[in-house]
Short mmCIF file of C-alpha atoms in Angstrom, two decimals:
data_model
loop_
_atom_site.label_atom_id
_atom_site.label_comp_id
_atom_site.label_asym_id
_atom_site.label_seq_id
_atom_site.Cartn_x
_atom_site.Cartn_y
_atom_site.Cartn_z
CA MET X 1 -10.25 20.94 6.48
CA ILE X 2 -10.30 17.19 6.98
CA ILE X 3 -13.33 15.58 5.40
CA ILE X 4 -14.54 12.78 7.66
CA LEU X 5 -16.37 10.12 5.68
CA GLN X 6 -16.89 6.39 5.92
CA SER X 7 -15.98 3.92 3.23
CA SER X 8 -16.86 0.25 2.87
CA LEU X 9 -13.21 -0.45 2.08
CA PHE X 10 -11.65 1.65 4.84
CA THR X 11 -13.73 1.19 7.97
CA VAL X 12 -13.20 3.58 10.87
CA ALA X 13 -11.60 1.22 13.36
CA TYR X 14 -11.97 3.26 16.54
CA THR X 15 -15.50 4.62 16.35
CA PRO X 16 -17.23 3.77 19.63
CA ALA X 17 -19.95 1.70 17.93
CA VAL X 18 -17.43 -0.54 16.16
CA VAL X 19 -15.36 -1.01 19.31
CA GLN X 20 -18.40 -1.73 21.51
CA SER X 21 -19.54 -4.36 19.03
CA TYR X 22 -16.09 -5.96 19.15
CA ILE X 23 -16.12 -5.97 22.96
CA ALA X 24 -19.56 -7.59 23.08
CA GLN X 25 -18.43 -10.28 20.64
CA PHE X 26 -15.19 -11.26 22.38
CA LYS X 27 -15.46 -10.43 26.10
CA ALA X 28 -16.63 -13.96 27.00
CA ILE X 29 -13.56 -15.46 25.29
CA ALA X 30 -11.29 -12.96 27.05
CA LEU X 31 -12.82 -13.87 30.42
CA ASP X 32 -12.42 -17.59 29.73
CA ASN X 33 -8.75 -17.00 28.92
CA GLU X 34 -8.34 -14.99 32.11
CA THR X 35 -9.64 -17.94 34.13
CA GLU X 36 -7.55 -20.53 32.27
CA TYR X 37 -4.29 -18.62 31.70
CA GLY X 38 -4.29 -15.71 34.18
CA ILE X 39 -4.18 -12.97 31.55
CA PRO X 40 -6.44 -10.02 32.44
CA ALA X 41 -9.48 -9.90 30.16
CA PRO X 42 -9.25 -6.07 29.81
CA ILE X 43 -5.68 -6.41 28.51
CA THR X 44 -6.62 -9.14 26.03
CA LEU X 45 -9.53 -7.09 24.66
CA ALA X 46 -7.49 -3.88 24.46
CA GLN X 47 -4.75 -5.68 22.53
CA GLY X 48 -7.34 -7.20 20.20
CA ILE X 49 -8.90 -3.78 19.55
CA LEU X 50 -5.55 -2.12 18.91
CA GLU X 51 -3.87 -4.90 16.92
CA SER X 52 -6.88 -5.68 14.70
CA GLY X 53 -8.52 -2.27 14.36
CA ALA X 54 -11.42 -3.70 16.40
CA GLY X 55 -11.72 -6.56 13.93
CA THR X 56 -11.70 -4.45 10.76
CA SER X 57 -8.15 -4.95 9.50
CA THR X 58 -7.28 -6.68 6.26
CA LEU X 59 -5.19 -9.21 8.21
CA VAL X 60 -8.16 -10.21 10.39
CA ARG X 61 -10.46 -10.63 7.42
CA ALA X 62 -7.90 -12.81 5.64
CA SER X 63 -6.59 -14.88 8.54
CA ASN X 64 -8.65 -14.46 11.76
CA ASN X 65 -5.38 -13.20 13.30
CA HIS X 66 -6.47 -10.62 15.91
CA PHE X 67 -3.07 -10.06 17.54
CA GLY X 68 -0.64 -9.72 14.63
CA ILE X 69 1.21 -12.93 15.55
CA LYS X 70 3.74 -13.96 12.92
CA ALA X 71 4.39 -17.50 11.75
CA GLY X 72 7.86 -18.63 12.78
CA SER X 73 9.69 -21.70 11.58
CA LYS X 74 7.88 -23.93 14.11
CA TRP X 75 4.39 -22.89 12.96
CA LYS X 76 2.75 -25.80 11.12
CA GLY X 77 -0.56 -24.18 10.23
CA ARG X 78 -1.68 -22.03 7.30
CA ILE X 79 -0.01 -18.67 6.71
CA HIS X 80 -1.03 -15.35 5.22
CA ASN X 81 1.55 -13.05 3.65
CA ALA X 82 1.07 -9.36 4.45
CA TRP X 83 3.20 -6.24 4.60
CA ASP X 84 4.70 -5.27 7.95
CA ASP X 85 8.15 -3.88 8.84
CA GLU X 86 10.11 -6.12 6.46
CA PRO X 87 11.25 -5.35 2.87
CA GLN X 88 9.13 -8.29 1.72
CA LYS X 89 5.77 -9.54 2.93
CA SER X 90 5.83 -11.16 6.36
CA ARG X 91 4.29 -14.53 7.22
CA PHE X 92 1.36 -14.32 9.64
CA ARG X 93 -0.44 -17.19 11.33
CA CYS X 94 -3.90 -18.12 10.04
CA TYR X 95 -6.63 -19.45 12.28
CA ASP X 96 -9.91 -21.19 11.61
CA SER X 97 -11.70 -18.86 14.01
CA ALA X 98 -11.26 -15.82 16.21
CA THR X 99 -11.51 -18.12 19.25
CA GLU X 100 -8.44 -20.02 18.02
CA SER X 101 -6.59 -16.71 17.59
CA TYR X 102 -7.44 -15.66 21.14
CA GLY X 103 -6.28 -19.03 22.44
CA ASP X 104 -2.97 -18.82 20.58
CA HIS X 105 -2.39 -15.31 21.97
CA ALA X 106 -2.87 -16.66 25.49
CA LYS X 107 -0.48 -19.56 24.83
CA LEU X 108 2.13 -17.14 23.45
CA LEU X 109 2.10 -15.04 26.61
CA THR X 110 2.15 -18.04 28.94
CA THR X 111 4.85 -20.08 27.16
CA ASN X 112 7.29 -17.41 25.92
CA SER X 113 9.85 -16.61 28.61
CA CYS X 114 9.87 -12.94 27.58
CA TYR X 115 6.50 -12.52 29.28
CA LYS X 116 7.05 -14.55 32.46
CA ASP X 117 7.37 -11.44 34.68
CA LEU X 118 3.86 -10.36 33.71
CA PHE X 119 2.33 -13.12 35.77
CA SER X 120 3.66 -11.67 39.01
CA ILE X 121 1.47 -8.57 38.40
CA ASN X 122 -1.98 -8.40 40.00
CA ILE X 123 -4.67 -9.49 37.55
CA TYR X 124 -6.57 -6.23 38.18
CA ASP X 125 -3.51 -4.05 37.53
CA TYR X 126 -4.10 -3.38 33.84
CA ARG X 127 -1.67 -0.44 33.95
CA GLY X 128 1.12 -2.72 35.17
CA TRP X 129 0.30 -5.33 32.52
CA ALA X 130 0.25 -2.72 29.73
CA HIS X 131 3.68 -1.37 30.65
CA GLY X 132 4.94 -4.92 31.16
CA LEU X 133 3.90 -5.94 27.65
CA LYS X 134 5.72 -2.95 26.18
CA LYS X 135 8.83 -3.64 28.28
CA ALA X 136 8.80 -7.29 27.19
CA GLY X 137 8.85 -6.22 23.53
CA TYR X 138 5.35 -7.16 22.40
CA ALA X 139 5.18 -4.00 20.22
CA THR X 140 7.63 -1.38 18.96
CA ALA X 141 5.35 1.68 19.17
CA PRO X 142 6.73 3.91 21.97
CA ASN X 143 3.25 4.66 23.35
CA TYR X 144 1.87 1.12 23.08
CA ALA X 145 1.25 0.84 26.83
CA GLN X 146 -0.49 4.21 26.98
CA ALA X 147 -2.71 3.19 24.06
CA LEU X 148 -3.79 -0.01 25.82
CA ILE X 149 -4.52 1.89 29.04
CA GLY X 150 -6.42 4.56 27.12
CA ILE X 151 -8.62 1.97 25.40
CA ILE X 152 -9.32 0.23 28.71
CA ASP X 153 -10.24 3.51 30.41
CA GLN X 154 -12.22 4.84 27.42
CA TYR X 155 -14.42 1.75 27.13
CA LYS X 156 -14.44 0.79 30.84
CA LEU X 157 -12.94 -2.59 30.07
CA TYR X 158 -11.71 -2.81 33.67
CA GLU X 159 -15.32 -3.53 34.69
CA ILE X 160 -15.40 -6.76 32.67
CA ASN X 161 -13.47 -8.75 35.27
CA GLY X 162 -14.76 -6.79 38.27
CA GLY X 163 -11.91 -4.28 38.39
CA VAL X 164 -11.91 -0.49 38.75
CA LYS X 165 -10.44 2.52 36.98
CA LEU X 166 -6.90 2.94 38.28
CA LYS X 167 -4.86 6.00 39.12
CA PRO X 168 -1.47 6.23 37.41
CA GLY X 169 1.52 5.28 39.52
CA LYS X 170 -0.53 3.57 42.23
CA THR X 171 -0.12 -0.06 43.28
CA VAL X 172 -3.31 -2.09 43.18
CA VAL X 173 -4.33 -2.99 46.70
CA ILE X 174 -7.34 -5.24 47.39
CA THR X 175 -8.49 -4.66 50.96
CA ARG X 176 -10.93 -7.57 51.12
CA TYR X 177 -13.28 -9.78 49.12
CA ILE X 178 -17.05 -10.05 49.37
CA GLU X 179 -19.79 -11.94 47.56
CA VAL X 180 -18.03 -14.72 45.68
CA GLU X 181 -14.56 -13.21 45.55
CA LYS X 182 -15.66 -9.73 44.42
CA PRO X 183 -12.69 -7.46 45.25
CA ILE X 184 -12.87 -4.24 47.24
CA PHE X 185 -10.02 -1.91 46.27
CA ASP X 186 -8.06 0.56 48.37
CA GLU X 187 -9.32 4.09 47.70
CA GLU X 188 -5.80 5.36 46.99
CA SER X 189 -5.55 3.24 43.82
CA VAL X 190 -8.98 4.07 42.38
CA MET X 191 -9.62 6.93 39.95
CA ASP X 192 -12.99 8.66 39.84
CA GLU X 193 -15.12 7.33 36.97
CA ASN X 194 -15.83 10.87 35.76
CA GLU X 195 -12.15 11.82 35.65
CA ALA X 196 -10.47 11.24 32.28
CA SER X 197 -7.01 9.73 32.46
CA GLU X 198 -4.28 11.19 30.30
CA GLU X 199 -4.27 8.00 28.21
CA GLN X 200 -8.05 8.05 27.86
CA ALA X 201 -7.92 11.64 26.60
CA MET X 202 -5.23 10.61 24.09
CA VAL X 203 -7.44 7.87 22.66
CA ALA X 204 -10.55 10.08 22.63
CA ASP X 205 -8.62 12.76 20.74
CA ALA X 206 -7.49 10.18 18.17
CA ILE X 207 -11.11 9.13 17.65
CA ASN X 208 -12.10 12.73 16.95
CA ARG X 209 -9.27 13.21 14.45
CA TYR X 210 -9.78 10.00 12.50
CA ALA X 211 -10.28 10.51 8.75
CA VAL X 212 -10.73 8.07 5.90
CA GLU X 213 -10.83 10.36 2.89
CA ILE X 214 -9.26 13.72 2.02
CA ASN X 215 -9.55 15.20 -1.48
CA GLU X 216 -11.12 11.91 -2.62
CA THR X 217 -7.99 10.04 -1.50
CA HIS X 218 -8.09 7.28 1.15
CA CYS X 219 -6.13 8.01 4.32
CA THR X 220 -6.06 7.43 8.06
CA ILE X 221 -4.69 9.07 11.18
CA LEU X 222 -1.83 7.32 12.99
CA GLN X 223 -3.52 6.21 16.21
CA PRO X 224 -1.87 5.95 19.65
CA GLY X 225 0.12 2.72 19.80
CA GLU X 226 0.33 2.36 16.02
CA THR X 227 3.33 2.58 13.70
CA LEU X 228 3.62 2.84 9.94
CA SER X 229 4.34 -0.91 10.03
CA SER X 230 1.02 -1.65 11.73
CA ILE X 231 -0.75 0.55 9.17
CA ALA X 232 0.97 -1.46 6.43
CA ARG X 233 -0.24 -4.70 8.04
CA LYS X 234 -3.76 -3.40 8.66
CA TYR X 235 -4.34 -2.31 5.04
CA ASP X 236 -1.92 -4.73 3.32
CA ILE X 237 0.18 -1.96 1.78
CA SER X 238 3.97 -2.05 1.65
CA ILE X 239 6.03 0.36 3.74
CA ALA X 240 7.71 1.50 0.52
CA ASP X 241 4.35 2.47 -0.99
CA LEU X 242 3.23 4.24 2.19
CA LEU X 243 6.45 6.26 2.19
CA LYS X 244 5.91 7.11 -1.47
CA PHE X 245 2.24 8.04 -1.03
CA ASN X 246 3.15 10.33 1.89
CA GLU X 247 6.28 11.79 0.24
CA ILE X 248 8.68 10.93 3.05
CA ALA X 249 11.95 9.00 3.22
CA SER X 250 11.56 7.21 6.56
CA GLU X 251 8.74 6.09 8.83
CA ILE X 252 10.29 7.99 11.75
CA GLN X 253 9.03 11.14 10.01
CA ILE X 254 5.45 10.05 10.80
CA LYS X 255 4.22 10.50 14.37
CA GLU X 256 1.00 9.90 16.28
CA GLY X 257 -1.83 12.10 15.01
CA ASP X 258 -0.34 12.56 11.53
CA ILE X 259 -2.34 11.89 8.39
CA VAL X 260 -1.21 8.78 6.50
CA PHE X 261 -2.34 8.42 2.89
CA LEU X 262 -3.11 4.91 1.69
CA THR X 263 -3.07 5.79 -2.01
CA LYS X 264 -1.30 8.45 -4.05
CA LYS X 265 -2.37 12.03 -3.38
CA LYS X 266 -4.04 14.10 -6.13
CA LYS X 267 -2.17 16.66 -8.21
CA LYS X 268 -4.99 19.17 -7.76
CA TYR X 269 -7.33 20.04 -4.89
CA GLY X 270 -11.02 19.48 -5.62
CA GLY X 271 -12.50 20.81 -2.38
CA PRO X 272 -14.36 24.06 -1.69
CA ARG X 273 -11.46 26.17 -0.42
CA ASP X 274 -9.22 28.25 -2.65
CA VAL X 275 -6.75 29.60 -0.10
CA TYR X 276 -5.29 28.42 3.20
CA ILE X 277 -3.95 30.93 5.75
CA ALA X 278 -0.85 29.50 7.45
CA LYS X 279 -0.69 29.12 11.22
CA ALA X 280 2.45 29.33 13.36
CA GLY X 281 4.68 26.30 12.79
CA ASP X 282 3.01 25.23 9.53
CA THR X 283 5.07 23.79 6.71
CA LEU X 284 4.10 23.44 3.08
CA TYR X 285 4.33 19.68 3.57
CA LYS X 286 1.78 19.80 6.40
CA VAL X 287 -0.60 21.76 4.17
CA SER X 288 -0.13 19.26 1.35
CA GLN X 289 -1.06 16.43 3.75
CA SER X 290 -4.02 18.30 5.22
CA PHE X 291 -5.57 18.88 1.81
CA GLY X 292 -4.40 15.75 -0.02
CA ILE X 293 -2.31 17.55 -2.65
CA GLN X 294 1.04 16.33 -3.95
CA LEU X 295 3.73 18.45 -2.31
CA HIS X 296 5.63 19.32 -5.48
CA GLN X 297 2.42 20.40 -7.22
CA LEU X 298 1.45 22.62 -4.28
CA ALA X 299 4.97 24.12 -4.18
CA LYS X 300 4.86 24.79 -7.91
CA LEU X 301 1.44 26.45 -7.61
CA ASN X 302 2.75 28.79 -4.89
CA ASN X 303 6.26 29.29 -6.35
CA MET X 304 7.89 27.88 -3.20
CA TYR X 305 10.38 25.21 -2.18
CA ASP X 306 8.84 21.88 -1.25
CA TYR X 307 9.75 21.72 2.46
CA ILE X 308 9.61 25.40 3.34
CA ILE X 309 8.48 26.53 6.81
CA LEU X 310 5.63 28.98 6.31
CA ASP X 311 5.31 32.42 7.86
CA GLU X 312 2.26 32.82 10.05
CA GLY X 313 -0.51 34.42 7.98
CA ALA X 314 0.99 33.39 4.63
CA ARG X 315 -1.61 32.77 1.90
CA ILE X 316 -1.26 29.33 0.33
CA TYR X 317 -3.18 28.84 -2.87
CA LEU X 318 -4.83 25.44 -3.13
CA LYS X 319 -6.01 25.76 -6.73
#
């Protein structure tokens, strides 16, 4: 059983209350940037939520960097060193304020030739922009676009600039404008407000599965659009340590929805259960992650090999 708790050190980034507070704080800046640079406000906010853990990440607290932008050789400002996908700490840009970070994000998208094709996409087509950002290489997570779309649908960010919830695979068509350029959309491109998109369901499921402590050990769940590298950046922990804490050799062994421990797991289980009954497809490793027990110690306790696939109904002793 996953124990869902909150910790002052490891804030739940995707609880609705935290995200709504972030939206309220930064939607005016996102709208200003939409007017000045042509970047949809829903996309800007969704990226900020995802890249910064809705403003809770270690990187944000240290540098006001809401979009994970690194400091290249031409960057003349302050830098903050944090773990990412490199063998040594990466250099990230520091800003004096969140507003400055949002402005630099807008300048990056409008001045880097990688993103020039984005600006031919309708400003209300947040689905097109999300897939365009992924195609242009903004992030390495394979489901980065789906995560952005899911956040926008989940929190109705499309309403911020007067847009609507969009059906997948449909081109945005504006039939006419009324009342100071308020758009009226073609019915074929609009999804019913009460209908959950596939991406929205993905994000909602991640919210429900989020954990911050198992067996008195800090952990998280790999959210849609995240990688082990983004977890390393968010909590300022090296990839090497994350691999060690989670007893794996490569970050490709971690997928969306998996538990990721942020400190070393315990040798013994201190929770209320004594025995776990294996389900179809369970491995001893999965049980060790679910209960926060070091794999070798759990294998030793049950006289098994570390990475054995368990028979359905097998009794696994936890203590």
